[in-house]
CSV table of C-alpha atoms in Angstrom, one decimal:
chain,number,residue,atom,x,y,z
A,1,GLY,CA,7.0,7.5,19.3
A,2,ALA,CA,6.6,7.3,23.0
A,3,ALA,CA,4.8,4.2,24.3
A,4,ALA,CA,2.3,3.9,27.1
A,5,SER,CA,2.9,1.5,30.1
A,6,ASP,CA,1.3,-1.3,28.1
A,7,GLY,CA,3.7,-0.7,25.2
A,8,ARG,CA,1.1,1.0,23.0
A,9,SER,CA,2.5,3.8,20.8
A,10,PRO,CA,0.6,6.6,19.0
A,11,LEU,CA,0.6,4.4,15.9
A,12,HIS,CA,-1.1,1.6,17.9
A,13,ALA,CA,-3.8,4.0,19.2
A,14,ALA,CA,-4.4,5.6,15.7
A,15,CYS,CA,-4.8,2.2,14.0
A,16,GLN,CA,-7.0,0.6,16.6
A,17,ASN,CA,-9.3,3.6,16.5
A,18,GLY,CA,-9.3,3.9,12.7
A,19,ARG,CA,-7.7,7.4,12.6
A,20,VAL,CA,-6.4,7.1,9.1
A,21,GLU,CA,-5.0,10.5,8.7
A,22,CYS,CA,-3.1,10.2,12.0
A,23,ALA,CA,-1.8,6.8,11.0
A,24,GLU,CA,-0.7,8.1,7.6
A,25,ALA,CA,1.3,10.9,9.3
A,26,LEU,CA,2.9,8.6,11.8
A,27,VAL,CA,3.8,6.0,9.1
A,28,ALA,CA,5.3,8.8,6.9
A,29,ALA,CA,7.3,10.1,9.9
A,30,LEU,CA,8.6,6.6,10.7
A,31,LEU,CA,9.6,5.9,7.1
A,32,ALA,CA,11.6,9.2,7.1
A,33,LEU,CA,13.5,8.2,10.3
A,34,PRO,CA,16.3,7.9,11.2
A,35,ALA,CA,17.5,10.3,8.5
A,36,PRO,CA,21.1,9.6,7.6
A,37,PRO,CA,23.5,12.6,8.2
A,38,ALA,CA,24.3,14.6,5.0
A,39,ALA,CA,28.0,13.9,5.3
A,40,ALA,CA,27.4,10.2,5.6
A,41,VAL,CA,25.3,10.2,2.5
A,42,VAL,CA,28.0,12.1,0.5
A,43,ALA,CA,30.6,9.8,1.8
A,44,ALA,CA,28.6,6.7,1.0
A,45,ALA,CA,27.9,8.0,-2.5
A,46,ALA,CA,31.6,8.8,-3.2
A,47,PRO,CA,33.6,6.1,-5.0
A,48,ALA,CA,36.2,4.4,-2.8
A,49,ALA,CA,39.7,3.9,-4.1
A,50,ALA,CA,40.4,0.3,-5.0
A,51,ASP,CA,43.7,0.1,-3.2
A,52,GLY,CA,43.8,3.3,-1.2
A,53,THR,CA,46.3,4.9,-3.7
A,54,GLY,CA,43.8,6.6,-6.0
A,55,GLY,CA,44.1,10.1,-7.4
A,56,ASP,CA,45.3,12.8,-5.0
A,57,SER,CA,42.3,14.9,-5.3
A,58,ASP,CA,40.0,11.9,-4.5
A,59,ALA,CA,42.1,10.8,-1.6
A,60,SER,CA,42.3,14.3,-0.1
A,61,THR,CA,38.6,14.8,-0.5
A,62,VAL,CA,37.8,11.6,1.5
A,63,LYS,CA,40.4,12.4,4.2
A,64,ASP,CA,39.1,15.9,4.6
A,65,ASP,CA,35.7,14.5,5.6
A,66,ASP,CA,34.8,14.0,9.3
A,67,ASP,CA,37.1,11.1,10.4
A,68,ALA,CA,34.4,9.2,12.3
A,69,GLY,CA,31.8,9.7,9.6
A,70,SER,CA,34.2,8.7,6.8
A,71,GLN,CA,35.5,5.7,8.7
A,72,GLY,CA,32.0,4.6,9.5
A,73,THR,CA,31.0,4.9,5.9
A,74,ARG,CA,34.0,3.0,4.6
A,75,GLU,CA,33.3,0.1,7.0
A,76,ALA,CA,29.7,0.0,5.9
A,77,THR,CA,30.5,0.1,2.2
A,78,ASP,CA,33.7,-2.0,1.8
A,79,ASP,CA,31.7,-5.2,1.3
A,80,GLU,CA,29.3,-3.7,-1.2
A,81,GLY,CA,31.8,-1.6,-3.1
A,82,GLY,CA,30.4,1.7,-1.9
A,83,GLY,CA,27.1,3.6,-2.4
A,84,ILE,CA,24.1,4.9,-0.5
A,85,ALA,CA,22.2,1.6,-0.4
A,86,PRO,CA,23.4,0.4,3.1
A,87,VAL,CA,22.4,3.7,4.7
A,88,VAL,CA,19.0,3.5,3.1
A,89,ALA,CA,18.7,-0.2,4.1
A,90,THR,CA,19.4,0.8,7.7
A,91,THR,CA,16.7,3.4,7.6
A,92,ALA,CA,14.2,1.0,6.2
A,93,ARG,CA,15.0,-1.6,8.8
A,94,THR,CA,14.6,0.9,11.6
A,95,ALA,CA,11.3,2.1,10.2
A,96,ALA,CA,10.0,-1.4,9.8
A,97,ALA,CA,10.9,-2.2,13.4
A,98,GLU,CA,8.9,0.8,14.6
A,99,ILE,CA,5.9,0.0,12.4
A,100,ASP,CA,6.0,-3.6,13.8
A,101,ARG,CA,6.6,-2.6,17.4
A,102,ALA,CA,4.5,-4.9,19.6
A,103,THR,CA,2.7,-4.0,22.8
A,104,THR,CA,3.4,-5.9,26.0
A,105,ALA,CA,0.6,-8.3,24.9
A,106,GLY,CA,2.4,-8.9,21.6
A,107,GLU,CA,0.0,-6.9,19.4
A,108,THR,CA,1.3,-4.9,16.5
A,109,ALA,CA,-0.5,-1.9,15.0
A,110,LEU,CA,-1.7,-4.2,12.2
A,111,HIS,CA,-3.1,-6.7,14.7
A,112,LEU,CA,-5.0,-4.0,16.5
A,113,ALA,CA,-6.3,-2.5,13.2
A,114,CYS,CA,-7.5,-5.9,12.0
A,115,ALA,CA,-9.1,-6.9,15.4
A,116,ALA,CA,-11.1,-3.6,15.3
A,117,GLY,CA,-12.0,-3.9,11.6
A,118,LYS,CA,-10.1,-0.8,10.5
A,119,LYS,CA,-9.4,-1.8,6.9
A,120,GLU,CA,-8.0,1.5,5.7
A,121,CYS,CA,-5.4,1.5,8.5
A,122,ALA,CA,-4.6,-2.2,7.9
A,123,THR,CA,-4.1,-1.5,4.2
A,124,LEU,CA,-1.9,1.5,5.0
A,125,LEU,CA,0.3,-0.6,7.3
A,126,LEU,CA,0.5,-3.5,4.8
A,127,ASP,CA,1.5,-1.1,2.0
A,128,ALA,CA,4.2,0.2,4.3
A,129,ARG,CA,5.4,-3.4,4.6
A,130,ALA,CA,4.3,-4.1,8.1
A,131,SER,CA,4.7,-7.8,9.0
A,132,VAL,CA,1.5,-9.4,7.7
A,133,ASP,CA,1.6,-12.1,10.4
A,134,GLY,CA,2.2,-9.8,13.3
A,135,SER,CA,4.5,-10.5,16.3
A,136,PRO,CA,5.6,-14.0,17.3
A,137,THR,CA,4.8,-13.1,20.9
A,138,ALA,CA,1.1,-12.5,20.2
A,139,THR,CA,-1.6,-15.0,21.0
A,140,CYS,CA,-2.8,-15.0,17.4
A,141,THR,CA,-2.1,-13.5,14.0
A,142,PRO,CA,-3.8,-10.5,12.5
A,143,LEU,CA,-5.6,-12.8,10.1
A,144,TYR,CA,-7.0,-14.9,13.0
A,145,ALA,CA,-8.1,-11.7,14.8
A,146,ALA,CA,-9.9,-10.5,11.7
A,147,CYS,CA,-11.6,-13.9,11.1
A,148,ASP,CA,-12.6,-14.1,14.8
A,149,ARG,CA,-14.3,-10.6,14.6
A,150,GLU,CA,-15.6,-11.3,11.1
A,151,TRP,CA,-14.0,-8.3,9.4
A,152,LEU,CA,-14.0,-9.5,5.8
A,153,GLY,CA,-12.4,-6.4,4.4
A,154,CYS,CA,-9.4,-6.9,6.7
A,155,VAL,CA,-9.4,-10.6,5.8
A,156,ARG,CA,-9.2,-9.8,2.1
A,157,ALA,CA,-6.4,-7.3,2.6
A,158,LEU,CA,-4.3,-9.7,4.6
A,159,LEU,CA,-4.8,-12.5,2.2
A,160,ALA,CA,-3.8,-10.2,-0.7
A,161,HIS,CA,-0.5,-9.7,1.1
A,162,SER,CA,0.0,-13.5,1.6
A,163,ALA,CA,-0.9,-13.8,5.2
A,164,GLY,CA,-0.2,-17.2,6.7
A,165,VAL,CA,-3.6,-19.0,6.5
A,166,ASN,CA,-2.4,-22.0,8.5
A,167,LEU,CA,-0.7,-20.3,11.4
A,168,SER,CA,-2.4,-21.4,14.5
A,169,ALA,CA,-3.3,-19.4,17.6
A,170,LYS,CA,-3.8,-20.7,21.2
A,171,GLN,CA,-5.1,-24.3,21.4
A,172,LYS,CA,-3.8,-24.8,17.8
A,173,ARG,CA,-6.8,-23.1,16.3
A,174,THR,CA,-6.4,-21.7,12.8
A,175,PRO,CA,-8.2,-18.8,11.1
A,176,LEU,CA,-10.4,-21.4,9.3
A,177,SER,CA,-11.4,-23.0,12.6
A,178,VAL,CA,-12.6,-19.8,14.0
A,179,ALA,CA,-14.3,-18.7,10.8
A,180,CYS,CA,-16.3,-22.0,10.8
A,181,GLU,CA,-17.1,-21.5,14.5
A,182,ARG,CA,-18.5,-18.1,13.6
A,183,ALA,CA,-20.4,-19.7,10.7
A,184,ASN,CA,-19.2,-17.0,8.4
A,185,THR,CA,-19.5,-18.7,4.9
A,186,ALA,CA,-17.9,-15.8,3.0
A,187,CYS,CA,-14.8,-15.9,5.3
A,188,VAL,CA,-14.5,-19.6,5.0
A,189,GLU,CA,-14.7,-19.5,1.3
A,190,LEU,CA,-11.9,-16.8,1.2
A,191,LEU,CA,-9.7,-19.0,3.4
A,192,ILE,CA,-10.2,-22.2,1.4
A,193,ASN,CA,-9.5,-20.3,-1.8
A,194,ALA,CA,-6.3,-19.2,-0.2
A,195,HIS,CA,-5.4,-22.9,0.5
A,196,ALA,CA,-6.2,-23.0,4.2
A,197,SER,CA,-5.9,-26.6,5.5
A,198,VAL,CA,-9.3,-28.2,6.0
A,199,VAL,CA,-7.7,-31.2,7.8
A,200,HIS,CA,-6.1,-29.2,10.6
A,201,PHE,CA,-7.1,-30.4,14.1
A,202,ALA,CA,-6.9,-28.2,17.2
A,203,ALA,CA,-5.6,-29.3,20.5
A,204,ASP,CA,-9.0,-30.7,21.5
A,205,GLY,CA,-9.1,-32.8,18.3
A,206,ARG,CA,-11.8,-30.7,16.6
A,207,SER,CA,-11.6,-29.8,13.0
A,208,PRO,CA,-13.2,-27.0,11.0
A,209,LEU,CA,-15.9,-29.5,10.1
A,210,HIS,CA,-16.7,-30.1,13.8
A,211,HIS,CA,-17.4,-26.3,14.2
A,212,ALA,CA,-19.5,-26.2,11.0
A,213,SER,CA,-21.6,-29.2,12.3
A,214,VAL,CA,-22.1,-27.6,15.7
A,215,ARG,CA,-23.3,-24.4,14.1
A,216,GLY,CA,-25.5,-26.3,11.6
A,217,SER,CA,-24.1,-24.5,8.6
A,218,ALA,CA,-24.8,-26.7,5.6
A,219,ALA,CA,-23.1,-24.2,3.3
A,220,ILE,CA,-19.8,-24.4,5.2
A,221,THR,CA,-20.1,-28.1,5.6
A,222,SER,CA,-20.5,-28.4,1.9
A,223,LEU,CA,-17.5,-26.2,1.2
A,224,LEU,CA,-15.3,-28.2,3.5
A,225,LEU,CA,-16.4,-31.6,2.1
A,226,ARG,CA,-15.8,-30.3,-1.4
A,227,ALA,CA,-12.3,-29.4,-0.3
A,228,ASN,CA,-11.7,-33.0,0.8
A,229,CYS,CA,-11.8,-32.6,4.6
A,230,SER,CA,-12.1,-35.7,6.8
A,231,VAL,CA,-15.6,-36.6,7.8
A,232,ASP,CA,-14.7,-38.4,10.9
A,233,GLY,CA,-12.3,-36.0,12.6
A,234,GLY,CA,-8.8,-36.6,14.1
A,235,GLY,CA,-9.2,-38.1,17.5
A,236,ALA,CA,-11.9,-36.0,19.0
A,237,ALA,CA,-14.2,-37.9,21.3
A,238,ASN,CA,-17.3,-36.8,19.4
A,239,LEU,CA,-17.4,-36.7,15.6
A,240,PRO,CA,-19.0,-34.0,13.4
A,241,LEU,CA,-21.9,-36.3,12.8
A,242,HIS,CA,-22.5,-36.7,16.5
A,243,ALA,CA,-22.7,-32.9,16.9
A,244,ALA,CA,-25.1,-32.5,14.0
A,245,CYS,CA,-27.4,-35.3,15.3
A,246,GLU,CA,-27.4,-34.1,18.9
A,247,LEU,CA,-28.3,-30.6,17.8
A,248,GLY,CA,-30.8,-31.6,15.1
A,249,HIS,CA,-29.0,-30.1,12.1
A,250,ALA,CA,-30.7,-32.3,9.4
A,251,ALA,CA,-29.0,-30.6,6.4
A,252,CYS,CA,-25.6,-31.2,7.9
A,253,VAL,CA,-26.5,-34.8,8.7
A,254,GLU,CA,-27.5,-35.4,5.1
A,255,LEU,CA,-24.2,-34.0,3.8
A,256,LEU,CA,-22.1,-36.0,6.3
A,257,LEU,CA,-23.9,-39.2,5.6
A,258,GLY,CA,-23.6,-38.6,1.8
A,259,ALA,CA,-19.8,-38.1,2.3
A,260,GLY,CA,-19.5,-41.5,4.1
A,261,ALA,CA,-19.7,-40.7,7.8
A,262,ASP,CA,-20.3,-43.7,9.9
A,263,LYS,CA,-24.0,-43.8,10.8
A,264,ASP,CA,-23.5,-46.1,13.7
A,265,ALA,CA,-20.4,-44.4,15.2
A,266,CYS,CA,-20.8,-44.1,19.0
A,267,THR,CA,-19.5,-41.6,21.5
A,268,PRO,CA,-17.2,-42.7,24.3
A,269,SER,CA,-20.2,-43.4,26.5
A,270,GLY,CA,-21.7,-45.6,23.8
A,271,ALA,CA,-24.4,-43.3,22.6
A,272,SER,CA,-25.2,-43.9,18.9
A,273,CYS,CA,-26.1,-41.2,16.4
A,274,VAL,CA,-29.8,-42.3,16.5
A,275,HIS,CA,-29.6,-42.2,20.3
A,276,LEU,CA,-28.3,-38.6,20.3
A,277,ALA,CA,-31.0,-37.5,17.8
A,278,CYS,CA,-33.8,-39.2,19.9
A,279,ALA,CA,-32.5,-37.9,23.2
A,280,GLY,CA,-32.6,-34.4,21.7
A,281,GLY,CA,-36.1,-34.8,20.2
A,282,HIS,CA,-34.9,-34.6,16.6
A,283,ALA,CA,-37.3,-37.0,14.9
A,284,ARG,CA,-36.3,-35.8,11.4
A,285,VAL,CA,-32.7,-36.6,12.0
A,286,ALA,CA,-33.5,-40.0,13.5
A,287,VAL,CA,-35.5,-40.9,10.4
A,288,GLN,CA,-32.6,-39.8,8.2
A,289,LEU,CA,-30.3,-42.1,10.1
A,290,LEU,CA,-32.7,-45.0,10.1
A,291,ASP,CA,-33.3,-44.5,6.4
A,292,ALA,CA,-29.5,-44.7,5.9
A,293,GLY,CA,-29.5,-48.1,7.7
A,294,ALA,CA,-28.5,-47.1,11.2
A,295,ALA,CA,-29.2,-49.6,13.9
A,296,ILE,CA,-32.4,-48.9,15.7
A,297,ASP,CA,-31.8,-50.7,19.0
A,298,LEU,CA,-28.1,-50.0,19.5
A,299,ALA,CA,-27.7,-49.6,23.3
A,300,GLY,CA,-25.0,-47.5,24.9
A,301,ALA,CA,-22.6,-48.6,27.6
A,302,ASP,CA,-25.3,-47.7,30.1
A,303,GLY,CA,-27.8,-50.0,28.4
A,304,ILE,CA,-30.0,-47.1,27.2
A,305,THR,CA,-31.4,-47.5,23.7
A,306,PRO,CA,-32.7,-44.7,21.4
A,307,LEU,CA,-36.3,-45.6,22.3
A,308,TYR,CA,-35.5,-45.6,26.0
A,309,ALA,CA,-33.9,-42.1,25.7
A,310,ALA,CA,-36.8,-40.7,23.7
A,311,CYS,CA,-39.3,-42.1,26.3
A,312,GLU,CA,-37.4,-40.8,29.2
A,313,ALA,CA,-37.4,-37.3,27.7
A,314,GLY,CA,-41.0,-37.5,26.5
A,315,HIS,CA,-40.2,-36.9,22.8
A,316,ILE,CA,-43.4,-38.3,21.4
A,317,ASN,CA,-42.5,-37.7,17.7
A,318,CYS,CA,-39.3,-39.7,18.1
A,319,VAL,CA,-41.1,-42.4,20.0
A,320,LEU,CA,-43.7,-42.7,17.2
A,321,ARG,CA,-41.0,-42.9,14.5
A,322,LEU,CA,-39.1,-45.6,16.4
A,323,LEU,CA,-42.2,-47.6,17.1
A,324,GLU,CA,-43.2,-47.4,13.4
A,325,ARG,CA,-39.9,-49.1,12.6
A,326,LYS,CA,-40.5,-51.8,15.2
A,327,ALA,CA,-38.0,-50.7,17.9
A,328,ASN,CA,-37.7,-53.1,20.7
A,329,VAL,CA,-40.0,-52.1,23.6
A,330,GLY,CA,-38.9,-54.6,26.2
A,331,GLY,CA,-37.3,-58.0,27.0
A,332,PRO,CA,-33.7,-59.0,27.6
A,333,LEU,CA,-32.4,-56.0,25.7
A,334,TYR,CA,-33.1,-53.8,28.7
A,335,GLU,CA,-31.6,-56.0,31.4
A,336,ALA,CA,-28.5,-53.8,31.3
A,337,SER,CA,-30.4,-50.5,31.5
A,338,PRO,CA,-30.5,-48.5,34.7
A,339,GLY,CA,-32.4,-50.5,37.3
A,340,GLY,CA,-33.3,-53.0,34.6
A,341,TYR,CA,-36.0,-50.6,33.5
A,342,THR,CA,-37.9,-50.7,30.1
A,343,PRO,CA,-39.0,-47.7,28.1
A,344,LEU,CA,-42.4,-48.0,29.8
A,345,HIS,CA,-40.7,-47.6,33.2
A,346,ALA,CA,-38.9,-44.5,31.9
A,347,ALA,CA,-42.0,-42.9,30.5
A,348,CYS,CA,-44.1,-43.5,33.7
A,349,GLN,CA,-41.3,-42.5,36.1
A,350,HIS,CA,-40.9,-39.2,34.3
A,351,GLY,CA,-44.5,-38.4,33.8
A,352,HIS,CA,-45.2,-39.0,30.1
A,353,PRO,CA,-48.6,-40.6,29.9
A,354,ILE,CA,-49.0,-40.2,26.1
A,355,VAL,CA,-45.7,-41.9,25.5
A,356,ALA,CA,-46.9,-44.7,27.9
A,357,GLU,CA,-50.1,-45.1,25.9
A,358,GLU,CA,-48.1,-45.5,22.6
A,359,LEU,CA,-45.8,-48.1,24.2
A,360,ILE,CA,-48.7,-50.1,25.5
A,361,THR,CA,-50.3,-50.0,22.1
A,362,ALA,CA,-47.0,-51.3,20.7
A,363,LYS,CA,-47.4,-54.3,23.1
A,364,ALA,CA,-45.0,-53.2,25.8
A,365,CYS,CA,-45.2,-55.5,28.8
A,366,ILE,CA,-47.2,-53.5,31.4
A,367,ASP,CA,-46.0,-55.4,34.4
A,368,ALA,CA,-42.4,-55.9,33.4
A,369,ALA,CA,-40.3,-55.8,36.6
A,370,GLY,CA,-37.0,-54.0,37.2
A,371,ASP,CA,-34.0,-55.3,39.1
A,372,GLU,CA,-35.8,-54.8,42.4
A,373,GLY,CA,-39.1,-56.1,41.2
A,374,GLU,CA,-40.6,-52.6,40.6
A,375,THR,CA,-43.1,-52.2,37.8
A,376,ALA,CA,-44.0,-49.1,35.8
A,377,LEU,CA,-46.9,-48.6,38.2
A,378,HIS,CA,-44.6,-48.5,41.2
A,379,LEU,CA,-42.5,-45.8,39.5
A,380,ALA,CA,-45.6,-43.7,38.5
A,381,ALA,CA,-47.0,-43.9,42.0
A,382,GLU,CA,-43.7,-43.0,43.6
A,383,SER,CA,-43.4,-40.0,41.3
A,384,ASN,CA,-47.0,-39.0,41.8
A,385,ASN,CA,-47.7,-39.2,38.1
A,386,VAL,CA,-51.4,-39.6,38.3
A,387,LEU,CA,-52.0,-39.6,34.6
A,388,ALA,CA,-49.4,-42.2,33.9
A,389,MET,CA,-51.0,-44.3,36.7
A,390,SER,CA,-54.4,-43.9,35.0
A,391,VAL,CA,-53.0,-45.1,31.7
A,392,LEU,CA,-51.5,-48.2,33.3
A,393,LEU,CA,-54.5,-49.1,35.4
A,394,ASP,CA,-56.8,-48.7,32.3
A,395,ALA,CA,-54.6,-51.1,30.5
A,396,GLY,CA,-54.9,-53.7,33.3
A,397,ALA,CA,-51.7,-53.2,35.3
A,398,ARG,CA,-51.5,-55.3,38.4
A,399,THR,CA,-51.9,-53.4,41.6
A,400,ASN,CA,-50.6,-56.2,43.8
A,401,ALA,CA,-47.2,-56.6,42.1
A,402,ARG,CA,-44.6,-56.5,44.9
A,403,ARG,CA,-41.1,-55.2,44.9
A,404,ALA,CA,-38.2,-57.2,46.4
A,405,THR,CA,-38.7,-55.2,49.5
A,406,GLY,CA,-42.3,-56.4,49.8
A,407,GLU,CA,-44.0,-53.1,48.8
A,408,ASP,CA,-46.8,-53.1,46.3
A,409,ALA,CA,-47.9,-50.4,44.0
């Protein structure tokens, strides 16, 4: 059929819009074309003489046919020993090419049907032997498109016709990757049962497990782990456990730790899993990690510990859990922190008086000085945090402590 400027044919339009009857009529018309000429069919069906000297009547019958048609049929049938099969094969190939015609964007009718969730049209095309994996010029396969849009009916139909479950789209992402990103448990299960690779890593180093951890899907995480995926990823800067800790997905954290994920693995910046949980205010996850034996005072490359991160953000529940487990509240550990500040400095600078109270109760040094001699009281005053100043003064903070520049609080 005629195609639009973007290469879309009537079949493309019918399938994308779910017009099943129209699609059926178009497919039937395509399967019937090009119809072989009657003379060619007769000639193809006629037995050829083995050496060209067969019976007179046979020879004359063949010669009496249209010369061009007879000669063409002879050339097509010499290798096969005659018959109608080559003509039919040519018809089938032409029909298949039309059914699989791609738009300028590389999308076949099947691709468009699957992306739009038109299962009946997709099944019609598949039964007509459309290419299940679409056009090689497309950005993704029909299966990827169906998974991306979460059309389970189309996914089932494609898998039933042996769609390539591990063919990747742009950025080397597979159907399983996008199904995990969409947190569609049923789709993931279908793909795993069809032997999708659970250890495939996209261009950014992320695996299906990364996406499940980001989305916080314990069900998908469990499916992937049972299918023997790697818990630590394939070269990505941040691991699945990092994502689960940072976003507070406790159920995923539990599964990953149970599968042997490294509880003290750090990001490129040196942030530990406990750090990520505390910075995000996820006390439950922090406790999970600590119960699993994670280091409580592991500082990042910037010198910030989990307690410092929690105090800076004012996450009191995380602060309390860390203090209960005797996290370090000061001393040499914080010499490498920004400005040489302690958690008390961070709490007062950012206006968290309740956190400051808990730190003081835990014996934090009230007058600890930073690199320039500034105390927590200096920072509270500079930030106009009156409540934090009140807490410090009530605890006996020195008002005459001087910075290196000579300023007092």
